[in-house]
Tab-separated table of C-alpha atoms in Angstrom:
chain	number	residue	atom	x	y	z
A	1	UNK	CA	0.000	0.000	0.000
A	2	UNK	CA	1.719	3.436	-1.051
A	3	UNK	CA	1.838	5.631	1.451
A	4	UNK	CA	-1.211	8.047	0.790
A	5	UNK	CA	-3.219	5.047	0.679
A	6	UNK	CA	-2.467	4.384	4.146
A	7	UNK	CA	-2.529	7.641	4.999
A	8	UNK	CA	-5.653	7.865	4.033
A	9	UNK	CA	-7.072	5.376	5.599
A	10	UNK	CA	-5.079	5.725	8.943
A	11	UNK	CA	-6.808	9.154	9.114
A	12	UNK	CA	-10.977	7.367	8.439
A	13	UNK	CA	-9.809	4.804	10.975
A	14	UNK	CA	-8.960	7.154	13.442
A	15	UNK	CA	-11.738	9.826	12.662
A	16	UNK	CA	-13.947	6.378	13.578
A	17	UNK	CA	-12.465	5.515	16.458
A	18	UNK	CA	-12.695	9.426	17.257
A	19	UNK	CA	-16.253	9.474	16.885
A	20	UNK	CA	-16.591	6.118	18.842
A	21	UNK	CA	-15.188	7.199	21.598
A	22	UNK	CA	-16.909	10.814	21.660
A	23	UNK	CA	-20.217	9.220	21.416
A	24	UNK	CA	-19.668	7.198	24.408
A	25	UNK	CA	-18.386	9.985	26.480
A	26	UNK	CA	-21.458	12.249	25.826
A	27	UNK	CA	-23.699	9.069	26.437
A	28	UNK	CA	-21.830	8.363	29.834
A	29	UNK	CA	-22.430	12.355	30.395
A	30	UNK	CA	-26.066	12.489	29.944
A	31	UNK	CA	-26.398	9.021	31.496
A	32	UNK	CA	-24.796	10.133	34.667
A	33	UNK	CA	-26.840	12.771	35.026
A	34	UNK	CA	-29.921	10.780	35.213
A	35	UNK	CA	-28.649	7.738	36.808
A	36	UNK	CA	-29.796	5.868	39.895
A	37	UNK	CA	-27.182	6.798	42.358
A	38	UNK	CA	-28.004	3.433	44.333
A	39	UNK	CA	-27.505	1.243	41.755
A	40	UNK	CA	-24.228	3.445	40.363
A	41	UNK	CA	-22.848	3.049	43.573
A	42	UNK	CA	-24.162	-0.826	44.147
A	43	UNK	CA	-21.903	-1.808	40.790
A	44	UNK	CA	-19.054	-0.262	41.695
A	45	UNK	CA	-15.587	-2.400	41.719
A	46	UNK	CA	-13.588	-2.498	44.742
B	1	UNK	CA	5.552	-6.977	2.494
B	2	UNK	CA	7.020	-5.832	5.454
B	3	UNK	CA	5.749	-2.165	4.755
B	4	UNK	CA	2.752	-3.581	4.656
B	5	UNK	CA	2.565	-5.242	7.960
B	6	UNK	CA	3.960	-2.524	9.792
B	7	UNK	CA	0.971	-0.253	7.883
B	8	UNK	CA	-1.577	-2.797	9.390
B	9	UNK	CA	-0.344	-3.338	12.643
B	10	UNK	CA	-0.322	0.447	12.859
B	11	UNK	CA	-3.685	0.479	12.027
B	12	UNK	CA	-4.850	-2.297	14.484
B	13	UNK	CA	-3.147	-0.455	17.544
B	14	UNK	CA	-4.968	2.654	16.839
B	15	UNK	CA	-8.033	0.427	16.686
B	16	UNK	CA	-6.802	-1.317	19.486
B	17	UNK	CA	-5.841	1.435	21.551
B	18	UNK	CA	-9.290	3.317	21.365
B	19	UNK	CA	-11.318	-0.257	22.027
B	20	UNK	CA	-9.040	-0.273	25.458
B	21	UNK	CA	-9.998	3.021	26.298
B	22	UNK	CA	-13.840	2.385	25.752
B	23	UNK	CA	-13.543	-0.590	27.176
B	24	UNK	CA	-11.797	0.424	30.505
B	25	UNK	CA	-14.595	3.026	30.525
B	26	UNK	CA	-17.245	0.735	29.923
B	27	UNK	CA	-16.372	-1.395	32.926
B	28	UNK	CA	-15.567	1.551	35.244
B	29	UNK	CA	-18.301	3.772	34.548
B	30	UNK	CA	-20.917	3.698	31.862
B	31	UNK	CA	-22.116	-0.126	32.856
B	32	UNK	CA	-23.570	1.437	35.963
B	33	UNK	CA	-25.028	4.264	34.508
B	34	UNK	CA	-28.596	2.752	34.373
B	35	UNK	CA	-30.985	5.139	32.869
B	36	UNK	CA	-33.986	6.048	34.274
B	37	UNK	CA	-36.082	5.563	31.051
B	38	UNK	CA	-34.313	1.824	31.089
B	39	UNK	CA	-36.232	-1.451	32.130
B	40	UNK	CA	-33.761	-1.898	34.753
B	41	UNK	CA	-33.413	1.501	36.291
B	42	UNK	CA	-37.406	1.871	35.684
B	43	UNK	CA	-37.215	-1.143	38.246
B	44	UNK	CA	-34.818	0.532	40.522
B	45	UNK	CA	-37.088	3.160	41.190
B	46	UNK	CA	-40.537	2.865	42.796
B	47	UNK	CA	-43.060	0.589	41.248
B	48	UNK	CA	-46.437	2.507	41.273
B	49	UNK	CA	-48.198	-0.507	40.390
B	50	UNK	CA	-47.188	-2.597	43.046
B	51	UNK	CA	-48.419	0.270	45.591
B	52	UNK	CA	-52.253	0.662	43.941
B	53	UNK	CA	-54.829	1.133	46.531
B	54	UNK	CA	-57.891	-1.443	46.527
B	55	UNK	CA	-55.566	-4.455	44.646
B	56	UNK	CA	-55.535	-7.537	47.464
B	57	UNK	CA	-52.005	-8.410	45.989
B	58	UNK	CA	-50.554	-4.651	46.674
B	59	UNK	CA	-47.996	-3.942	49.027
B	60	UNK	CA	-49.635	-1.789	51.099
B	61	UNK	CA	-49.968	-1.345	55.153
B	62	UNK	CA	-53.679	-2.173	56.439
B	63	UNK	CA	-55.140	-1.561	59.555
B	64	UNK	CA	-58.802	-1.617	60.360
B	65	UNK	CA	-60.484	2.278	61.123
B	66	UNK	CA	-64.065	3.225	61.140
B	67	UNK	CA	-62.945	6.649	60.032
B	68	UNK	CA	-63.883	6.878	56.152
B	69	UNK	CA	-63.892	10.058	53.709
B	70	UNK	CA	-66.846	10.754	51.816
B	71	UNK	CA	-67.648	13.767	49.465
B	72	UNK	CA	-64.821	15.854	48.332
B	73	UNK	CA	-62.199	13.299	48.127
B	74	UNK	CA	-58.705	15.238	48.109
B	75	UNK	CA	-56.285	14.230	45.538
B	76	UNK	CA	-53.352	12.866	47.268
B	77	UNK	CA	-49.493	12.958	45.694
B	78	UNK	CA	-46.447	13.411	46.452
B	79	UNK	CA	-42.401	11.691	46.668
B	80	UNK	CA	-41.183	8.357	45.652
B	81	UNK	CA	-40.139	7.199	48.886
B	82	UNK	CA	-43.819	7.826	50.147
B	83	UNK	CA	-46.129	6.428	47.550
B	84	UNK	CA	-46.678	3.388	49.908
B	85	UNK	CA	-47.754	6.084	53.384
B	86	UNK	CA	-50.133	7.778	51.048
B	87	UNK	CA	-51.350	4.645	48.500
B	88	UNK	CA	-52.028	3.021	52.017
B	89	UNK	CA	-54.059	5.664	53.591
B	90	UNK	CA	-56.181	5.682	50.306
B	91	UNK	CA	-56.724	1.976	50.471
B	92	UNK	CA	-57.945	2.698	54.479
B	93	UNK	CA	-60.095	5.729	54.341
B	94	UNK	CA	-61.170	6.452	50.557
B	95	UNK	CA	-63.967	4.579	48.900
B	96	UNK	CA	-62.866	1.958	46.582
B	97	UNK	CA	-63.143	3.183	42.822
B	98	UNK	CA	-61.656	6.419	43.723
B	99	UNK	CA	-58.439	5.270	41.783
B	100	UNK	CA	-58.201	4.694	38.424
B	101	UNK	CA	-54.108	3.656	37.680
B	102	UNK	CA	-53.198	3.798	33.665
B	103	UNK	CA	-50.285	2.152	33.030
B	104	UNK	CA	-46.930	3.264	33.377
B	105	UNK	CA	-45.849	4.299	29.483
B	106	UNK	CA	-42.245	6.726	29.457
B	107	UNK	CA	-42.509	10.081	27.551
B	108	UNK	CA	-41.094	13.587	27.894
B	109	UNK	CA	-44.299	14.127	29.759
B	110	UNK	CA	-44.305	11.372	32.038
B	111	UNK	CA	-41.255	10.877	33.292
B	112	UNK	CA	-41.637	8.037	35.686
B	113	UNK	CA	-43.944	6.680	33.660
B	114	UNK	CA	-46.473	6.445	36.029
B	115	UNK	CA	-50.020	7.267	34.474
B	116	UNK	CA	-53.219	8.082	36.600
B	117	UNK	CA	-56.577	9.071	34.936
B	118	UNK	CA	-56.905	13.159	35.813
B	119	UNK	CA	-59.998	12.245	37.920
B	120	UNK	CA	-57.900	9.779	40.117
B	121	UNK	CA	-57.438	10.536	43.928
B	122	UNK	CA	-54.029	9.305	43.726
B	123	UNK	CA	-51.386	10.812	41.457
B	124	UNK	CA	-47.627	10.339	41.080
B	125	UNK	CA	-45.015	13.276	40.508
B	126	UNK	CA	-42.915	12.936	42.385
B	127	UNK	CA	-41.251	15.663	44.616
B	128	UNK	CA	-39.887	18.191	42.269
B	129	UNK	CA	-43.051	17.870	39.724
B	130	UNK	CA	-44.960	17.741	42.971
B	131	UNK	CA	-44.618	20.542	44.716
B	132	UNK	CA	-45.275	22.507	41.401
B	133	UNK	CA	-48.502	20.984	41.634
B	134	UNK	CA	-49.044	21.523	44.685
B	135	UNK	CA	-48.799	25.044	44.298
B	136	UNK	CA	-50.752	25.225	40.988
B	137	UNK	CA	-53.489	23.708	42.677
B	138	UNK	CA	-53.501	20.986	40.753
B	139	UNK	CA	-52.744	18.439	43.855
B	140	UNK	CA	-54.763	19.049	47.624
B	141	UNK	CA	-52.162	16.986	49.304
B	142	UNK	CA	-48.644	16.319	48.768
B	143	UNK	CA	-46.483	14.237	51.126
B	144	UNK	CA	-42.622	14.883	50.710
B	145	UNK	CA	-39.538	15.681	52.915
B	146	UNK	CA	-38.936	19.530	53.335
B	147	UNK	CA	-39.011	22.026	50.260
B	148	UNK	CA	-36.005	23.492	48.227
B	149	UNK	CA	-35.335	27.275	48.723
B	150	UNK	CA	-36.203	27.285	44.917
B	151	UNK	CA	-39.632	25.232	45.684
B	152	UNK	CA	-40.641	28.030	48.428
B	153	UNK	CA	-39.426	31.122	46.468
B	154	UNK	CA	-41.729	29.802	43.743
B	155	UNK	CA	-44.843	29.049	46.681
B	156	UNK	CA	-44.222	32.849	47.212
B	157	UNK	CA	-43.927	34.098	44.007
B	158	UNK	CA	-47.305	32.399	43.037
B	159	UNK	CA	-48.621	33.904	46.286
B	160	UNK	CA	-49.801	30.571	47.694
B	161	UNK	CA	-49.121	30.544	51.178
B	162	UNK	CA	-48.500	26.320	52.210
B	163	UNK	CA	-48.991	24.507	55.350
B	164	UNK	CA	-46.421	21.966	56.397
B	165	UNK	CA	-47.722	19.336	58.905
B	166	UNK	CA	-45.009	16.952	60.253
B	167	UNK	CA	-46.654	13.542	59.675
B	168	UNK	CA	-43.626	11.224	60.388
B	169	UNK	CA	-39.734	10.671	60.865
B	170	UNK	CA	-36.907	9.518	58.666
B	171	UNK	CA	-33.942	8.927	59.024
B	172	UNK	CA	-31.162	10.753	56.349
B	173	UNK	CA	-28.607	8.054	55.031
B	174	UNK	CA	-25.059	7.948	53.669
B	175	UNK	CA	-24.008	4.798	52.109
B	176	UNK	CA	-21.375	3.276	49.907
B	177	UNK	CA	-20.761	-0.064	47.938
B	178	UNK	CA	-20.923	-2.617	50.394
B	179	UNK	CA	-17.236	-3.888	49.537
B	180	UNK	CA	-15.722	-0.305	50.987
B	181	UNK	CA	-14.369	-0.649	53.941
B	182	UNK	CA	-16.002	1.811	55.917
B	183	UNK	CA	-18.678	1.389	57.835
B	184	UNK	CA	-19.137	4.592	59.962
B	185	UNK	CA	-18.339	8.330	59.247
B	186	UNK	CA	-18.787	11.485	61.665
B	187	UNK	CA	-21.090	14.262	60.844
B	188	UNK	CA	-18.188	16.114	60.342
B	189	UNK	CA	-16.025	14.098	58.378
B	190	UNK	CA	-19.396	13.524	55.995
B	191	UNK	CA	-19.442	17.314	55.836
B	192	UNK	CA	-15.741	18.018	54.871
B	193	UNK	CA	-16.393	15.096	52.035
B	194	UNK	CA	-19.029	17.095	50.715
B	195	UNK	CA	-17.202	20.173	50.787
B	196	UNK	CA	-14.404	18.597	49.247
B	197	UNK	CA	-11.849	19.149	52.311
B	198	UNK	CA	-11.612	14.822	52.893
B	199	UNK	CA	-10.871	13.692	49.461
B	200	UNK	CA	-9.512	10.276	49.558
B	201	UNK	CA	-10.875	7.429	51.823
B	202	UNK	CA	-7.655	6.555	53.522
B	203	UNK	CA	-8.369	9.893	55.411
B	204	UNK	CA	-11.285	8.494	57.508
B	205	UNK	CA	-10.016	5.284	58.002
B	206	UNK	CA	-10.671	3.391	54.331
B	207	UNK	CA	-8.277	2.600	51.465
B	208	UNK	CA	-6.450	4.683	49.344
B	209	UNK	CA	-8.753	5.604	46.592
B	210	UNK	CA	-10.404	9.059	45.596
B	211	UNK	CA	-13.470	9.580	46.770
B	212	UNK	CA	-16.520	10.531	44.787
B	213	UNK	CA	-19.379	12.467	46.910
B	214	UNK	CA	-22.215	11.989	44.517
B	215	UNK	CA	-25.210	14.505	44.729
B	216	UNK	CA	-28.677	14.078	43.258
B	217	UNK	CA	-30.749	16.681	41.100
B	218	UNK	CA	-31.542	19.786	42.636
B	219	UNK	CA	-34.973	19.896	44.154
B	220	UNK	CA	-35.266	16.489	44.929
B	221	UNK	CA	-36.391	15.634	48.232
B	222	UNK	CA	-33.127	13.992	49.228
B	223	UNK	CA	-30.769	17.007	47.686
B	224	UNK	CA	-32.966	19.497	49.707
B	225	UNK	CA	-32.182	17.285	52.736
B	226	UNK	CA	-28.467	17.201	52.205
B	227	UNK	CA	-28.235	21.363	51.537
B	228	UNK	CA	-29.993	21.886	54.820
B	229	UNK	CA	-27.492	19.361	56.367
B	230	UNK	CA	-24.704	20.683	54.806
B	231	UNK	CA	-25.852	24.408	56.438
B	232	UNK	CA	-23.720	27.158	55.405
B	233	UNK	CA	-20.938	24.391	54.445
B	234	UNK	CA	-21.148	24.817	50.138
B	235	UNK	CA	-20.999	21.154	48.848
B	236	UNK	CA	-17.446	21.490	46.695
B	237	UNK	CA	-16.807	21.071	43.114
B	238	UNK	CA	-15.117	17.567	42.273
B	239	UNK	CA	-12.735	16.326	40.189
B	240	UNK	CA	-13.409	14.510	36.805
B	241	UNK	CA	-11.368	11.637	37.712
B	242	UNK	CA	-13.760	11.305	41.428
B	243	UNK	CA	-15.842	9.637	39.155
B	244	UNK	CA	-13.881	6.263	39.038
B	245	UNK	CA	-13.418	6.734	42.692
B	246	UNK	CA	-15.212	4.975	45.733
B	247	UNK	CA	-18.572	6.610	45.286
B	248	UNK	CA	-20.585	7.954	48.773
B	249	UNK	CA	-24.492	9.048	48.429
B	250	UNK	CA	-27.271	9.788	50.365
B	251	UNK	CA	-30.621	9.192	50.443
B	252	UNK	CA	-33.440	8.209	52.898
B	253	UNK	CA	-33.474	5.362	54.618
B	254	UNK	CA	-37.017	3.338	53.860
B	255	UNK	CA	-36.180	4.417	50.119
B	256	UNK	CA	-32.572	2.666	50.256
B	257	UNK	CA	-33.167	-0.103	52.983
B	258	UNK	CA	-37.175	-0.901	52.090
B	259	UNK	CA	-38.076	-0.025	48.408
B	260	UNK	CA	-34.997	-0.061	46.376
B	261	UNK	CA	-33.199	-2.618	48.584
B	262	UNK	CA	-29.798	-3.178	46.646
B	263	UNK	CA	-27.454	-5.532	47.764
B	264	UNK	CA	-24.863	-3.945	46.722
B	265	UNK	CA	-24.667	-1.311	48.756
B	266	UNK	CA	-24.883	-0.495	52.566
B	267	UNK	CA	-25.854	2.500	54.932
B	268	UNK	CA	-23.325	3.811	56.923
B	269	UNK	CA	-23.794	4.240	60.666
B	270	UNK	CA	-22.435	7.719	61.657
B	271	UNK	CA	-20.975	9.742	65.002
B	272	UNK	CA	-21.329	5.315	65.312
B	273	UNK	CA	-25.117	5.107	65.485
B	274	UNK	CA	-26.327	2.730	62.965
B	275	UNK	CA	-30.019	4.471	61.285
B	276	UNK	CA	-32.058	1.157	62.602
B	277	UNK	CA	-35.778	2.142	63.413
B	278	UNK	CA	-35.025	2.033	67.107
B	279	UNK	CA	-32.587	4.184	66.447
B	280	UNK	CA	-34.454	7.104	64.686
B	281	UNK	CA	-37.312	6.633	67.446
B	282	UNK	CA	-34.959	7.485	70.259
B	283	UNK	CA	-33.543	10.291	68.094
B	284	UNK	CA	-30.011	9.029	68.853
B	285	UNK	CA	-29.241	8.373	65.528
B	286	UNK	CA	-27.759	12.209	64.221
B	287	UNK	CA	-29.835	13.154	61.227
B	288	UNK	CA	-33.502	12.452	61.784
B	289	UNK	CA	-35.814	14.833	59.540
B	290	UNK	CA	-39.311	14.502	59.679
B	291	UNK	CA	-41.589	14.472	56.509
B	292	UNK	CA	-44.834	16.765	55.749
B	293	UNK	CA	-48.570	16.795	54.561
B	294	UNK	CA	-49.086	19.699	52.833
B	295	UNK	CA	-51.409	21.283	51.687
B	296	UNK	CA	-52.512	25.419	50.734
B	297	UNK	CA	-53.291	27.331	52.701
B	298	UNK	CA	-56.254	28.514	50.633
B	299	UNK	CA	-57.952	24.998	50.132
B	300	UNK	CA	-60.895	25.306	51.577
B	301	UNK	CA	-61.824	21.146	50.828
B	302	UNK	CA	-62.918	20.406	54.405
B	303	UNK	CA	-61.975	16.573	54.244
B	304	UNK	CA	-58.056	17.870	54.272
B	305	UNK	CA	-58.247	19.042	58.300
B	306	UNK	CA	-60.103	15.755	58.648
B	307	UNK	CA	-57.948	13.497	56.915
B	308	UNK	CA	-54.826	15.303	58.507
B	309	UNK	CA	-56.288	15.138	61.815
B	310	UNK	CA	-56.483	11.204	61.301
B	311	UNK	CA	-52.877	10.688	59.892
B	312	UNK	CA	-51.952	12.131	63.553
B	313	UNK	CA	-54.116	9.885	65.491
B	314	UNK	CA	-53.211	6.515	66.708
B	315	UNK	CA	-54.704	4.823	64.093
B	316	UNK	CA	-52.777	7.022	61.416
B	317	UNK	CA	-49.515	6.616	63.103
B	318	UNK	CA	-49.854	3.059	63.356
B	319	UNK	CA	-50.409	2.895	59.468
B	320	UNK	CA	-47.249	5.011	59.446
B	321	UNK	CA	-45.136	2.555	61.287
B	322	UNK	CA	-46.575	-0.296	59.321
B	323	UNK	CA	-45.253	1.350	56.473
B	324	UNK	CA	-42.103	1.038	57.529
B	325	UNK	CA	-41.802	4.408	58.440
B	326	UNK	CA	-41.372	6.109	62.383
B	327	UNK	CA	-44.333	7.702	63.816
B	328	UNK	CA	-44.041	10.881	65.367
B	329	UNK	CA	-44.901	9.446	68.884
């Protein structure tokens, strides 16, 4: 694969992985906000 | 070929490295972030149906009474945590029929998802929905644990003067997962959590990990409770990172112990009195608030004095403590 080729698609794997992650960290953010605190608390790992 | 390989194993760390972060975040955070429009935190909270007046298989408190309301039924509403006191005075004093339960469907409007036919004497909002209602008239009774400042400035701002009648006592928990360590905190060292002087557990006896003093949303019945607690302490901003730490809440204890009754997490004794019912009755335990009737001012429904009147006799005090709650005598 030349090297714009990968380039290219190093940069769409990353933009996914990008999105990915920023979708489950503004989930996790309006989640929390409406969570039960009991069972938030009751699942946590010691 | 080489080139190659070294272009996809570059590719599969990135991909690799991003599914470790999600994945560390999954099982440290976001897994117990239950919704409250899910099935299972919809379960966590309280289960209107199970509380309906007049159904033999409810979980209700019944004693007998010769005292019965007739005419101008008032419409009765109020917190979570006391859906059973008032579905279980309704099932002793009202006249069967006088409850007509829906279904519990979620939408923007309805967000327990609790549904009672406009004409019902028994409603379900809640506290923060509630005491609107209250003050719009739209409920004659609502029981719940003292008002917010915001819930009183907007009593006065509607010019509705209320009435709060002490009815019972409860006592104000702390708990934590039932694996920490800890098993008893001071007033004080609960306060300095909250104001974000005692950060890490190790400080009041427990292991070295962050803490994370969660709060709940403003108005609630519970919140209210801990801002009056918490005097003229302010609770303290947190760090991002608390939120992995070794989580403390509050709430009240026949919600936690009685109605939600999770396993995995236990109340804390503090100043080393344990909140047991015995315990709140003697007022030894440290934060015992009581919880209200209340009703306007204005309402000029007669049956409200009456029914009031009966929730402080023997009789109603005894439904009280077969709640599960503590009577006021």
């Amino acid at each position: 694969m030349t090297d714009s080729v990968f380039i290219r698609i190093f940069i769409a794997v990353l933009a996914v992985c990008l999105l990915a992650t920023a979708a489950h960290a503004i989930y996790a953010i309006d989640a929390y906000q409406r969570c039960s605190i009991i069972y938030f608390i009751g699942e946590e790992l010691w | 070929m080489k080139r190659l390989l070294l272009q996809i194993a570059m590719l599969a760390a990135v991909v690799l490295l991003f599914a470790g972060f999600n994945a560390s975040i999954y099982v440290l955070l976001t897994r117990r972030l239950s919704n409250n429009f899910s099935d299972t935190s919809q379960a966590k909270m309280v289960d209107v149906a199970s509380f309906l007046p007049f159904e033999e298989d409810s979980d209700l408190a019944r004693i007998e009474t010769e005292f019965a309301l007739t005419g101008d039924l008032p419409v009765l509403d109020g917190a979570a945590a006391l859906v059973p006191v008032y579905a279980s005075i309704i099932d002793s004093v009202y006249p069967a029929g006088c409850v007509t339960y829906d279904g519990g469907v979620f939408s923007d409007d309805n967000y327990y998802g609790e549904n009672f036919a406009p004409d019902s004497k028994m409603q379900y909002k809640n506290t923060v929905r509630g005491y609107k209602a209250i003050v719009d008239g739209d409920t004659d009774i609502l029981f719940c644990a003292a008002p917010s400042a915001e819930q009183r400035a907007y009593a006065e701002e509607q010019g509705v003067e209320l009435v709060y009648v002490p009815i019972g006592l409860e006592a104000f928990v702390f708990f934590v997962n039932r694996d920490n360590p800890v098993d008893d905190l001071t007033v004080d060292e609960i306060r300095a959590i909250y104001a974000g002087d005692i950060r890490n557990w190790k400080s009041v006896g427990g292991e070295n990990r962050v803490i994370n003093p969660v709060t709940r949303l403003e108005g609630s019945g519970s919140q209210s409770m801990m801002n009056a607690f918490m005097g003229e302490t302010p609770i303290g901003t947190k760090s991002p990172l608390a939120l992995f730490g070794g989580a403390i809440g509050f709430s009240f204890r026949y919600y936690l112990d009685d109605m939600v009754d999770n396993a995995g997490v236990k109340m804390l004794s503090v100043n080393d009195v344990y909140p047991s019912r015995d315990n709140i009755r003697a007022r030894t335990y440290p934060i015992v608030a009581q919880f209200f009737a209340i009703y306007r001012a204005d309402n000029k429904n007669e049956n409200i004095p009456r029914l009031i009147e009966w929730i402080l006799s023997e009789e109603g005090q005894a439904l009280i403590e077969a709640c599960g709650y503590t009577g006021l005598f």
